Short mmCIF file of C-alpha atoms (C1' of nucleotides) in Angstrom, two decimals:
data_model
loop_
_atom_site.label_atom_id
_atom_site.label_comp_id
_atom_site.label_asym_id
_atom_site.label_seq_id
_atom_site.Cartn_x
_atom_site.Cartn_y
_atom_site.Cartn_z
CA MET A 8 0.08 -30.05 -35.51
CA SER A 9 -2.05 -27.23 -36.87
CA THR A 10 -5.31 -25.59 -36.49
CA PRO A 11 -8.29 -24.68 -38.69
CA ASP A 12 -6.76 -21.31 -39.43
CA GLY A 13 -3.42 -22.80 -40.51
CA THR A 14 -1.44 -21.77 -37.48
CA VAL A 15 1.33 -24.19 -36.70
CA ARG A 16 1.14 -25.11 -32.92
CA LYS A 17 4.70 -26.17 -32.28
CA TYR A 18 5.14 -25.24 -28.54
CA CYS A 19 3.75 -28.36 -26.55
CA TYR A 20 3.45 -29.10 -22.95
CA ALA A 21 2.39 -31.94 -20.78
CA TYR A 22 -0.21 -29.75 -19.10
CA PRO A 23 -2.22 -26.83 -20.38
CA HIS A 24 -0.44 -23.45 -20.00
CA PRO A 25 -2.05 -20.17 -19.77
CA ALA A 26 -1.03 -17.15 -21.93
CA VAL A 27 0.62 -14.29 -19.89
CA THR A 28 0.24 -10.66 -20.83
CA ALA A 29 1.34 -7.40 -19.34
CA ASP A 30 -1.10 -4.39 -19.57
CA VAL A 31 -0.27 -0.78 -18.70
CA VAL A 32 -2.32 1.96 -17.17
CA LEU A 33 -0.56 5.20 -18.27
CA PHE A 34 -1.58 8.10 -16.31
CA THR A 35 -0.70 11.82 -17.04
CA LEU A 36 -2.03 15.35 -16.21
CA ARG A 37 -3.42 17.24 -19.21
CA GLU A 38 -5.58 20.25 -19.24
CA SER A 39 -5.73 20.13 -15.42
CA GLU A 40 -7.26 16.62 -15.51
CA LEU A 41 -6.06 13.13 -14.78
CA GLN A 42 -5.97 11.32 -18.00
CA LEU A 43 -5.01 7.88 -19.18
CA LEU A 44 -3.83 6.50 -22.51
CA LEU A 45 -5.99 3.87 -24.43
CA ILE A 46 -5.58 2.33 -27.76
CA ARG A 47 -8.38 1.28 -30.18
CA ARG A 48 -8.01 -2.43 -30.83
CA GLY A 49 -7.47 -3.32 -34.47
CA GLY A 50 -8.07 -7.14 -34.23
CA GLU A 51 -10.45 -9.58 -32.57
CA PRO A 52 -11.66 -9.99 -29.89
CA PHE A 53 -13.15 -6.57 -29.07
CA ALA A 54 -12.09 -5.18 -32.37
CA GLY A 55 -12.85 -1.38 -32.45
CA SER A 56 -13.17 -1.24 -28.59
CA TRP A 57 -10.67 0.77 -26.47
CA ALA A 58 -8.33 -1.09 -24.33
CA LEU A 59 -5.10 -0.72 -22.33
CA PRO A 60 -1.89 -0.89 -24.15
CA GLY A 61 -0.25 -4.33 -23.42
CA GLY A 62 0.39 -7.73 -25.01
CA PHE A 63 1.87 -11.16 -24.70
CA LEU A 64 5.03 -11.95 -22.73
CA GLU A 65 7.90 -13.12 -24.66
CA ILE A 66 9.26 -16.43 -23.38
CA ASP A 67 12.67 -15.03 -22.14
CA GLU A 68 11.50 -11.42 -21.28
CA ASP A 69 11.08 -9.97 -17.85
CA LEU A 70 7.60 -8.97 -16.84
CA GLU A 71 8.40 -5.32 -16.42
CA ARG A 72 10.44 -5.25 -19.52
CA CYS A 73 7.33 -6.62 -21.40
CA ALA A 74 5.25 -3.96 -19.95
CA GLN A 75 7.60 -1.18 -21.19
CA ARG A 76 8.13 -2.87 -24.51
CA GLU A 77 4.30 -3.12 -25.24
CA LEU A 78 3.92 0.49 -24.22
CA GLU A 79 6.48 1.67 -26.48
CA GLU A 80 5.43 -0.46 -29.39
CA GLU A 81 1.83 0.61 -29.21
CA THR A 82 2.18 4.37 -28.24
CA GLY A 83 5.77 5.32 -28.68
CA ILE A 84 6.26 6.27 -25.13
CA ALA A 85 9.37 4.96 -23.26
CA GLY A 86 11.14 5.64 -19.95
CA VAL A 87 8.27 6.49 -17.78
CA TYR A 88 7.84 5.43 -14.13
CA LEU A 89 6.22 2.00 -14.04
CA GLU A 90 5.11 -0.09 -11.06
CA GLN A 91 3.39 -3.44 -10.77
CA LEU A 92 -0.20 -3.20 -9.86
CA TYR A 93 -1.95 -6.54 -9.64
CA THR A 94 -2.36 -9.82 -11.60
CA PHE A 95 -5.70 -10.62 -13.11
CA GLY A 96 -6.50 -14.03 -14.01
CA THR A 97 -10.20 -14.85 -13.69
CA PRO A 98 -10.95 -17.70 -16.18
CA GLY A 99 -12.91 -16.40 -19.17
CA ARG A 100 -11.66 -12.79 -19.06
CA ASP A 101 -10.21 -13.40 -22.55
CA PRO A 102 -12.61 -15.26 -24.83
CA ARG A 103 -9.65 -16.78 -26.94
CA GLU A 104 -7.74 -18.75 -24.27
CA ARG A 105 -6.81 -18.52 -20.54
CA VAL A 106 -4.82 -15.29 -20.11
CA ILE A 107 -3.07 -14.27 -16.99
CA SER A 108 -2.62 -10.41 -17.15
CA VAL A 109 0.11 -8.76 -15.02
CA ALA A 110 -1.10 -5.17 -14.80
CA TYR A 111 1.22 -2.30 -14.39
CA TYR A 112 0.55 1.34 -13.91
CA ALA A 113 2.71 4.23 -15.14
CA LEU A 114 3.09 7.91 -14.55
CA ALA A 115 4.41 10.47 -16.96
CA PRO A 116 4.57 14.36 -17.14
CA SER A 117 2.38 15.53 -19.92
CA ASP A 118 4.79 17.82 -21.84
CA GLY A 119 7.18 16.01 -24.00
CA LEU A 120 5.07 13.15 -24.71
CA VAL A 121 4.62 12.32 -28.35
CA LEU A 122 2.26 9.61 -29.21
CA ARG A 123 3.24 7.46 -32.18
CA PRO A 124 0.49 4.81 -32.85
CA ALA A 125 1.80 1.44 -34.07
CA SER A 126 0.47 -0.62 -36.79
CA ASP A 127 -1.42 -2.98 -34.66
CA ALA A 128 -3.22 -0.25 -32.88
CA ALA A 129 -5.67 1.61 -35.02
CA ASP A 130 -5.74 4.55 -32.69
CA VAL A 131 -4.01 5.88 -29.52
CA ARG A 132 -5.74 8.60 -27.33
CA TRP A 133 -5.81 10.24 -24.02
CA PHE A 134 -8.96 10.10 -21.97
CA PRO A 135 -9.93 11.87 -18.87
CA ILE A 136 -10.39 9.35 -16.04
CA GLY A 137 -14.05 10.53 -15.68
CA GLN A 138 -14.99 10.11 -19.27
CA LEU A 139 -13.69 6.62 -20.28
CA PRO A 140 -15.30 4.82 -23.24
CA PRO A 141 -16.52 1.25 -23.04
CA LEU A 142 -13.45 -0.89 -22.45
CA ALA A 143 -12.32 -4.38 -23.73
CA PHE A 144 -11.74 -7.37 -21.36
CA ASP A 145 -11.80 -6.40 -17.62
CA HIS A 146 -9.79 -3.23 -18.35
CA ALA A 147 -12.35 -1.01 -16.66
CA GLU A 148 -11.59 -2.93 -13.40
CA ILE A 149 -7.86 -2.70 -13.82
CA ILE A 150 -8.17 1.06 -14.29
CA ARG A 151 -10.36 1.34 -11.15
CA LEU A 152 -7.69 -0.50 -9.11
CA ALA A 153 -4.81 1.52 -10.69
CA HIS A 154 -6.61 4.90 -9.82
CA GLN A 155 -7.24 3.83 -6.31
CA ARG A 156 -3.68 2.82 -5.83
CA LEU A 157 -2.45 6.02 -7.28
CA VAL A 158 -4.65 8.13 -4.89
CA ALA A 159 -3.63 5.93 -1.88
CA LYS A 160 0.00 6.51 -2.53
CA LEU A 161 -0.22 10.19 -2.77
CA ASP A 162 -0.49 10.17 1.02
CA TYR A 163 2.72 8.17 1.91
CA SER A 164 4.94 8.50 -1.19
CA THR A 165 6.54 11.01 -3.57
CA ILE A 166 4.70 9.40 -6.56
CA ALA A 167 2.93 12.59 -7.49
CA PHE A 168 6.40 14.07 -8.49
CA GLN A 169 6.43 11.76 -11.48
CA PHE A 170 3.88 13.90 -13.07
CA LEU A 171 6.14 16.82 -13.13
CA PRO A 172 9.13 17.67 -15.51
CA GLU A 173 12.63 17.80 -14.20
CA THR A 174 12.16 21.31 -12.87
CA PHE A 175 9.02 22.88 -11.57
CA THR A 176 7.56 25.50 -9.46
CA LEU A 177 5.61 25.08 -6.18
CA SER A 178 2.51 26.19 -7.83
CA GLN A 179 2.80 23.48 -10.36
CA LEU A 180 3.45 20.92 -7.68
CA GLN A 181 0.21 22.23 -5.74
CA ALA A 182 -1.72 22.04 -8.95
CA VAL A 183 -0.76 18.27 -9.27
CA TYR A 184 -1.93 17.46 -5.80
CA GLU A 185 -5.18 19.49 -6.33
CA THR A 186 -6.00 17.72 -9.44
CA LEU A 187 -5.22 14.23 -8.07
CA LEU A 188 -7.11 14.89 -4.89
CA ASP A 189 -9.75 16.77 -6.47
CA ALA A 190 -9.63 19.32 -3.73
CA GLU A 191 -8.20 22.90 -3.20
CA LEU A 192 -5.30 23.21 -0.88
CA ASP A 193 -4.18 26.03 1.29
CA LYS A 194 -1.10 27.63 -0.50
CA ARG A 195 0.84 28.44 2.70
CA ASN A 196 0.21 25.05 4.19
CA PHE A 197 0.96 23.29 1.14
CA ARG A 198 4.40 24.99 0.81
CA LYS A 199 5.30 24.42 4.37
CA TRP A 200 4.44 20.74 3.81
CA ALA A 201 6.35 20.50 0.50
CA ARG A 202 9.60 21.90 1.93
CA ALA A 203 9.32 19.94 5.12
CA LEU A 204 9.47 16.57 2.89
CA ASP A 205 13.10 17.23 2.35
CA GLN A 206 12.64 15.98 -1.24
CA ILE A 207 13.05 19.05 -3.39
CA GLU A 208 15.80 21.66 -3.71
CA GLU A 209 15.82 25.07 -5.49
CA THR A 210 17.70 25.33 -8.60
CA GLY A 211 18.40 28.90 -8.06
CA GLU A 212 16.70 29.92 -11.26
CA LEU A 213 13.51 32.01 -11.48
CA ARG A 214 10.89 31.29 -13.93
CA ARG A 215 9.00 34.06 -15.72
CA ARG A 216 5.73 33.31 -17.23
CA GLY A 217 3.32 36.15 -17.69
CA SER A 218 2.97 39.42 -16.02
CA HIS A 219 3.53 38.65 -12.52
CA ARG A 220 6.29 37.98 -10.07
CA PRO A 221 8.67 35.20 -11.21
CA ALA A 222 8.55 31.71 -9.48
CA ARG A 223 11.39 30.04 -7.91
CA VAL A 224 12.20 26.75 -9.63
CA TYR A 225 12.75 23.45 -7.75
CA ARG A 226 14.01 20.14 -8.69
CA LEU A 227 13.46 16.67 -7.08
CA LYS A 228 16.53 15.65 -5.19
CA ASN A 229 16.46 11.95 -6.42
CA ARG A 230 14.35 11.73 -9.47
CA GLU A 231 14.08 8.05 -10.67
CA ARG A 232 12.95 7.19 -7.04
CA VAL A 233 9.72 7.14 -5.33
CA ASP A 234 10.24 7.61 -1.65
CA TYR A 235 8.12 6.77 1.38
CA LEU A 236 7.26 9.80 3.44
CA LYS A 237 7.84 9.47 7.19
CA MET B 27 4.66 -35.73 -29.42
CA SER B 28 6.75 -36.73 -26.50
CA THR B 29 10.00 -36.15 -24.45
CA PRO B 30 12.98 -38.09 -23.29
CA ASP B 31 11.31 -39.00 -20.04
CA GLY B 32 8.28 -40.29 -21.83
CA THR B 33 5.92 -37.48 -20.89
CA VAL B 34 3.21 -37.07 -23.55
CA ARG B 35 3.12 -33.23 -24.57
CA LYS B 36 -0.31 -32.87 -25.81
CA TYR B 37 -1.11 -29.14 -25.15
CA CYS B 38 0.33 -27.17 -28.05
CA TYR B 39 0.35 -23.46 -28.80
CA ALA B 40 1.50 -21.26 -31.73
CA TYR B 41 3.76 -19.41 -29.33
CA PRO B 42 5.53 -20.55 -26.28
CA HIS B 43 3.56 -20.25 -22.97
CA PRO B 44 5.08 -19.87 -19.55
CA ALA B 45 3.77 -21.98 -16.73
CA VAL B 46 1.95 -20.11 -13.86
CA THR B 47 2.11 -21.10 -10.24
CA ALA B 48 0.60 -19.57 -7.14
CA ASP B 49 2.72 -19.54 -3.92
CA VAL B 50 1.61 -18.71 -0.30
CA VAL B 51 3.37 -17.01 2.48
CA LEU B 52 1.41 -18.19 5.52
CA PHE B 53 2.18 -16.13 8.67
CA THR B 54 1.11 -16.85 12.17
CA LEU B 55 2.18 -15.88 15.59
CA ARG B 56 3.51 -18.71 17.76
CA GLU B 57 5.43 -18.61 20.87
CA SER B 58 5.46 -14.75 20.82
CA GLU B 59 7.24 -14.81 17.33
CA LEU B 60 6.20 -14.15 13.90
CA GLN B 61 6.48 -17.48 12.07
CA LEU B 62 5.78 -18.77 8.65
CA LEU B 63 5.12 -22.10 6.99
CA LEU B 64 7.50 -23.95 4.79
CA ILE B 65 7.40 -27.35 3.19
CA ARG B 66 10.41 -29.45 2.47
CA ARG B 67 10.35 -30.20 -1.30
CA GLY B 68 10.32 -33.91 -2.26
CA GLY B 69 11.02 -33.65 -5.79
CA GLU B 70 13.51 -31.86 -8.12
CA PRO B 71 14.46 -29.16 -8.52
CA PHE B 72 15.63 -28.14 -5.08
CA ALA B 73 14.72 -31.57 -3.64
CA GLY B 74 15.23 -31.52 0.07
CA SER B 75 15.09 -27.66 0.21
CA TRP B 76 12.57 -25.71 2.04
CA ALA B 77 10.10 -23.79 -0.04
CA LEU B 78 6.78 -21.96 0.14
CA PRO B 79 3.68 -23.99 -0.36
CA GLY B 80 2.35 -23.43 -3.86
CA GLY B 81 1.98 -25.04 -7.29
CA PHE B 82 0.69 -24.94 -10.79
CA LEU B 83 -2.42 -23.15 -11.76
CA GLU B 84 -5.21 -25.30 -13.24
CA ILE B 85 -6.38 -24.11 -16.62
CA ASP B 86 -9.86 -23.32 -15.46
CA GLU B 87 -9.02 -22.32 -11.83
CA ASP B 88 -9.10 -18.79 -10.52
CA LEU B 89 -5.69 -17.56 -9.16
CA GLU B 90 -6.71 -17.01 -5.60
CA ARG B 91 -8.50 -20.39 -5.63
CA CYS B 92 -5.23 -22.00 -6.74
CA ALA B 93 -3.38 -20.51 -3.92
CA GLN B 94 -5.96 -21.73 -1.40
CA ARG B 95 -6.00 -25.23 -2.98
CA GLU B 96 -2.26 -25.64 -2.98
CA LEU B 97 -2.15 -24.48 0.64
CA GLU B 98 -4.64 -26.94 1.67
CA GLU B 99 -3.15 -29.81 -0.37
CA GLU B 100 0.23 -29.36 0.99
CA THR B 101 -0.38 -28.42 4.55
CA GLY B 102 -4.04 -29.20 5.40
CA ILE B 103 -4.78 -25.49 6.23
CA ALA B 104 -7.97 -23.94 4.87
CA GLY B 105 -10.07 -20.83 5.21
CA VAL B 106 -7.32 -18.33 6.10
CA TYR B 107 -7.17 -14.62 5.18
CA LEU B 108 -5.38 -14.43 1.77
CA GLU B 109 -4.20 -11.51 -0.23
CA GLN B 110 -2.29 -11.16 -3.49
CA LEU B 111 1.25 -9.90 -2.93
CA TYR B 112 3.09 -9.51 -6.24
CA THR B 113 3.96 -11.58 -9.31
CA PHE B 114 7.44 -12.76 -9.82
CA GLY B 115 8.52 -13.78 -13.26
CA THR B 116 12.24 -13.21 -13.83
CA PRO B 117 13.37 -15.48 -16.48
CA GLY B 118 15.46 -18.40 -15.07
CA ARG B 119 13.88 -18.28 -11.64
CA ASP B 120 12.87 -21.87 -12.18
CA PRO B 121 15.40 -24.12 -13.90
CA ARG B 122 12.67 -26.36 -15.47
CA GLU B 123 10.87 -23.86 -17.75
CA ARG B 124 9.67 -20.26 -17.58
CA VAL B 125 7.50 -19.89 -14.52
CA ILE B 126 5.43 -16.89 -13.57
CA SER B 127 4.53 -17.06 -9.81
CA VAL B 128 1.72 -15.07 -8.44
CA ALA B 129 2.64 -14.86 -4.72
CA TYR B 130 -0.05 -14.53 -1.91
CA TYR B 131 0.26 -13.96 1.76
CA ALA B 132 -1.86 -15.42 4.28
CA LEU B 133 -2.50 -14.80 7.93
CA ALA B 134 -3.89 -17.28 10.48
CA PRO B 135 -4.43 -17.40 14.20
CA SER B 136 -1.97 -19.88 15.61
CA ASP B 137 -4.32 -21.89 17.74
CA GLY B 138 -6.77 -24.31 16.02
CA LEU B 139 -4.24 -24.88 13.12
CA VAL B 140 -3.58 -28.51 12.51
CA LEU B 141 -0.76 -29.38 10.02
CA ARG B 142 -1.47 -32.32 7.65
CA PRO B 143 1.62 -32.80 5.40
CA ALA B 144 0.54 -34.15 2.01
CA SER B 145 2.15 -36.87 0.01
CA ASP B 146 4.22 -34.65 -2.30
CA ALA B 147 5.58 -32.56 0.45
CA ALA B 148 8.03 -34.47 2.58
CA ASP B 149 7.85 -32.27 5.61
CA VAL B 150 5.88 -29.15 6.80
CA ARG B 151 7.06 -26.93 9.50
CA TRP B 152 6.73 -23.50 11.13
CA PHE B 153 9.87 -21.24 11.06
CA PRO B 154 10.41 -18.02 13.04
CA ILE B 155 10.96 -15.26 10.35
CA GLY B 156 14.51 -14.68 11.93
CA GLN B 157 15.52 -18.20 11.44
CA LEU B 158 14.68 -19.34 7.98
CA PRO B 159 16.59 -22.21 6.30
CA PRO B 160 17.99 -21.79 2.81
CA LEU B 161 15.29 -21.53 0.39
CA ALA B 162 14.34 -22.85 -2.93
CA PHE B 163 13.79 -20.72 -6.03
CA ASP B 164 13.61 -16.86 -5.20
CA HIS B 165 11.26 -17.70 -2.19
CA ALA B 166 13.49 -15.69 0.25
CA GLU B 167 12.72 -12.72 -1.84
CA ILE B 168 9.09 -13.31 -1.84
CA ILE B 169 9.08 -13.79 1.87
CA ARG B 170 11.04 -10.49 2.35
CA LEU B 171 8.46 -8.63 0.36
CA ALA B 172 5.58 -10.31 2.07
CA HIS B 173 7.01 -9.51 5.52
CA GLN B 174 7.35 -5.81 4.49
CA ARG B 175 4.02 -5.53 3.16
CA LEU B 176 2.56 -7.03 6.42
CA VAL B 177 4.42 -4.56 8.52
CA ALA B 178 3.37 -1.63 6.38
CA LYS B 179 -0.30 -2.76 6.54
CA LEU B 180 -0.31 -2.68 10.32
CA ASP B 181 -0.32 1.07 10.08
CA TYR B 182 -3.32 1.67 8.11
CA SER B 183 -5.43 -1.50 8.13
CA THR B 184 -6.99 -4.01 10.50
CA ILE B 185 -4.84 -6.80 9.09
CA ALA B 186 -3.34 -7.60 12.48
CA PHE B 187 -6.72 -8.85 13.82
CA GLN B 188 -6.33 -11.86 11.40
CA PHE B 189 -3.87 -13.29 13.86
CA LEU B 190 -6.44 -13.40 16.58
CA PRO B 191 -9.17 -15.98 17.25
CA GLU B 192 -12.74 -14.97 17.01
CA THR B 193 -12.63 -13.43 20.68
CA PHE B 194 -9.80 -12.01 22.34
CA THR B 195 -8.72 -9.57 25.11
CA LEU B 196 -7.10 -6.26 24.72
CA SER B 197 -3.87 -7.64 26.11
CA GLN B 198 -3.86 -10.32 23.37
CA LEU B 199 -4.36 -7.69 20.82
CA GLN B 200 -1.58 -5.64 22.20
CA ALA B 201 0.74 -8.53 22.23
CA VAL B 202 0.08 -9.05 18.42
CA TYR B 203 1.12 -5.47 17.75
CA GLU B 204 4.09 -5.71 19.91
CA THR B 205 5.34 -8.86 18.25
CA LEU B 206 4.79 -7.56 14.83
CA LEU B 207 6.35 -4.19 15.34
CA ASP B 208 8.99 -5.69 17.67
CA ALA B 209 8.47 -2.81 20.05
CA GLU B 210 6.79 -2.25 23.55
CA LEU B 211 3.60 -0.29 23.55
CA ASP B 212 2.14 1.72 26.31
CA LYS B 213 -0.88 0.00 27.73
CA ARG B 214 -3.12 2.94 28.24
CA ASN B 215 -2.46 4.60 24.92
CA PHE B 216 -2.85 1.34 23.11
CA ARG B 217 -6.22 0.75 24.58
CA LYS B 218 -7.43 4.33 23.87
CA TRP B 219 -6.31 3.82 20.16
CA ALA B 220 -7.84 0.44 19.89
CA ARG B 221 -11.21 1.42 21.14
CA ALA B 222 -11.12 4.59 18.91
CA LEU B 223 -10.79 2.40 15.80
CA ASP B 224 -14.49 1.50 16.12
CA GLN B 225 -13.66 -2.04 14.95
CA ILE B 226 -14.19 -4.10 18.08
CA GLU B 227 -16.87 -4.64 20.57
CA GLU B 228 -17.26 -6.23 23.97
CA THR B 229 -18.88 -9.71 24.03
CA GLY B 230 -19.86 -9.06 27.60
CA GLU B 231 -18.05 -12.04 28.88
CA LEU B 232 -15.04 -12.13 31.22
CA ARG B 233 -12.18 -14.30 30.74
CA ARG B 234 -10.43 -15.91 33.73
CA ARG B 235 -6.84 -17.13 33.10
CA GLY B 236 -4.70 -17.30 36.22
CA SER B 237 -4.66 -15.69 39.45
CA HIS B 238 -5.42 -12.19 38.54
CA ARG B 239 -8.22 -9.87 37.56
CA PRO B 240 -10.34 -11.24 34.67
CA ALA B 241 -10.19 -9.58 31.24
CA ARG B 242 -13.02 -8.25 29.14
CA VAL B 243 -13.50 -10.20 26.04
CA TYR B 244 -13.84 -8.42 22.53
CA ARG B 245 -14.78 -9.41 19.21
CA LEU B 246 -14.05 -7.79 15.79
CA LYS B 247 -17.24 -6.20 14.47
CA ASN B 248 -16.79 -7.45 10.92
CA ARG B 249 -14.49 -10.39 10.82
CA GLU B 250 -13.83 -11.54 7.19
CA ARG B 251 -12.99 -7.93 6.30
CA VAL B 252 -9.70 -6.11 6.60
CA ASP B 253 -10.67 -2.51 6.79
CA TYR B 254 -8.48 0.69 6.14
CA LEU B 255 -8.06 2.96 9.07
CA LYS B 256 -9.05 6.64 8.67
"C1'" DT C 3 -1.78 -11.85 51.81
"C1'" DC C 4 0.66 -12.01 47.69
"C1'" DA C 5 1.65 -12.15 42.95
"C1'" DA C 6 0.06 -11.38 38.53
"C1'" DA C 7 -2.31 -9.23 34.93
"C1'" DA C 8 -6.39 -6.00 34.03
"C1'" DG C 9 -7.89 -1.65 33.95
"C1'" DT C 10 -7.96 3.52 34.09
"C1'" DG C 11 -6.83 9.97 33.07
"C1'" DT C 12 -4.34 13.88 32.72
"C1'" DT C 13 -0.59 16.72 31.01
"C1'" DT C 14 2.51 17.89 27.23
"C1'" DG C 15 4.24 18.39 22.86
"C1'" DC C 16 3.77 18.32 18.05
"C1'" DT C 17 1.47 18.38 13.61
"C1'" DA C 18 -2.36 19.94 10.82
"C1'" DT C 19 -5.50 23.56 9.92
"C1'" DA C 20 -7.31 28.09 9.19
"C1'" DC C 21 -6.63 32.59 7.64
"C1'" DA C 22 -4.97 37.72 4.56
"C1'" DC C 23 -1.86 40.61 2.73
"C1'" DC C 24 2.41 42.26 0.15
"C1'" DC C 25 5.69 41.53 -3.94
"C1'" DA C 26 7.49 41.51 -8.61
"C1'" DT C 27 6.50 41.53 -13.22
"C1'" DG C 28 4.75 42.53 -18.22
"C1'" DA C 29 1.44 44.71 -20.67
"C1'" DT D 17 -1.00 51.58 -12.98
"C1'" DC D 18 -3.22 47.47 -13.01
"C1'" DA D 19 -3.88 42.67 -13.25
"C1'" DT D 20 -1.75 38.42 -12.28
"C1'" DG D 21 0.08 34.78 -9.97
"C1'" DG D 22 4.31 34.30 -6.33
"C1'" DG D 23 5.46 34.49 -1.88
"C1'" DT D 24 5.13 34.79 3.36
"C1'" DG D 25 3.66 33.80 9.46
"C1'" DT D 26 0.97 33.11 13.37
"C1'" DA D 27 -2.62 31.45 16.35
"C1'" DT D 28 -5.69 27.36 17.35
"C1'" DA D 29 -7.37 22.90 17.64
"C1'" DG D 30 -6.75 18.07 17.40
"C1'" DC D 31 -3.94 13.95 17.90
"C1'" DA D 32 -0.04 11.28 19.83
"C1'" DA D 33 3.19 10.34 23.70
"C1'" DA D 34 4.68 10.20 28.29
"C1'" DC D 35 3.55 8.54 32.71
"C1'" DA D 36 1.89 5.50 37.88
"C1'" DC D 37 -1.35 3.56 40.60
"C1'" DT D 38 -5.69 0.79 41.89
"C1'" DT D 39 -8.60 -3.58 40.99
"C1'" DT D 40 -9.70 -8.25 40.96
"C1'" DT D 41 -8.67 -12.66 41.10
"C1'" DG D 42 -6.57 -17.68 42.39
"C1'" DA D 43 -3.32 -19.83 45.01
#
DNA sequence: TCAAAAGTGTTTGCTATACACCCATGA
DNA sequence: TCATGGGTGTATAGCAAACACTTTTGA
């Protein structure tokens, strides 16, 4: 059984099956802005458009594993915090065939990320969330929902810590919240709040950066976890 | 192209495709308990086991529409509040083939629900959440997550109102929260809080039930919506 | 007249906010 | 010595929790 383009269609079912993909909205903070990673599509459909990293689920692969793999294959980034967002399946969202897309969102500290564009992605770039290019498929909607979820989770979880490296200062932490909330926060109140969370501990070190008093260095008590706040 | 059981496999793809289903956790409050709807499976696998209502996505059907359709076909219940929960896709969760299940949860007022078991569901029944039978597939896990989500949303949304009929008294509303939170609430504080939400309005009617002072009747300002609270 | 649920305010404690100055360093 | 960001406490307002009695009805 084959098709006009010569592809062999050897996986057959009694009922039609949709394709399943995993797509990833990877956020980071760069240049005091919330940014996210897009790839420029090499092939049709939407060739030349920007899109979320993602791709088809392999038949024996876990969904989250697929999201991680596609992210790594297309951008070279691995080991970031990843959470399922929502599943998009409106008929017609992909012109080729029925595609169910399980969307994930991911958070990463900006430093130490090295982009390595893969062969099937013509280009990989960070975009500020306020200056996104036109996007393929329904990816603009996926990004909207991911951003909304991220902001909502700031209130009641430790998700924001995922933007920070292993050790950080309270000023860095405050800058993360200020960027994400797009608001200025009072330094004393912020520090009181941050310490009351019982989520961070001092490393004992001091960090010297520039000609001013050195900053105390903190670390998250349990990295690898996102906790709920009271 | 056919199989040992004689099924014709006429839908063919160049790469293997998983099947996609929608499953529904339908909650209601009955007899002062949180209960959910299960069907007894007629066919293999897990024949005779209890399971969530749900079934395979049709190729041109929206995901949420599929959840509604399967719920109605298997239980006769339609028009309830429905929200996507999570997508489950661990390989091996269905012994027949790879199945990606998009889980939904639904909430309904108990009164006015009439169960109409369909032909392919041997039986349909409500179960208290604390007394569930052994379940097919990974449905126990789906239910755990749905319950967790429901309780979490009580805090910051008007989701609990979906358990109430169109008009209700404040005592009924309080009973809903007390059941879901499994805690007693102070009557005066609860009423102060409920009115401050700015989500309900008096109908002007009084409801007489039994030999005591009649209760004022309220209605949700915008039914069909679940709002976020401040 | 009694039982049963509906209805109603005030006090208290806690959490969130507003606000300004000194400290330690490198250049 | 000066510019820079790091670091600290107190007073006030707003929200949440505790708490007990009166009202209206049907039987």
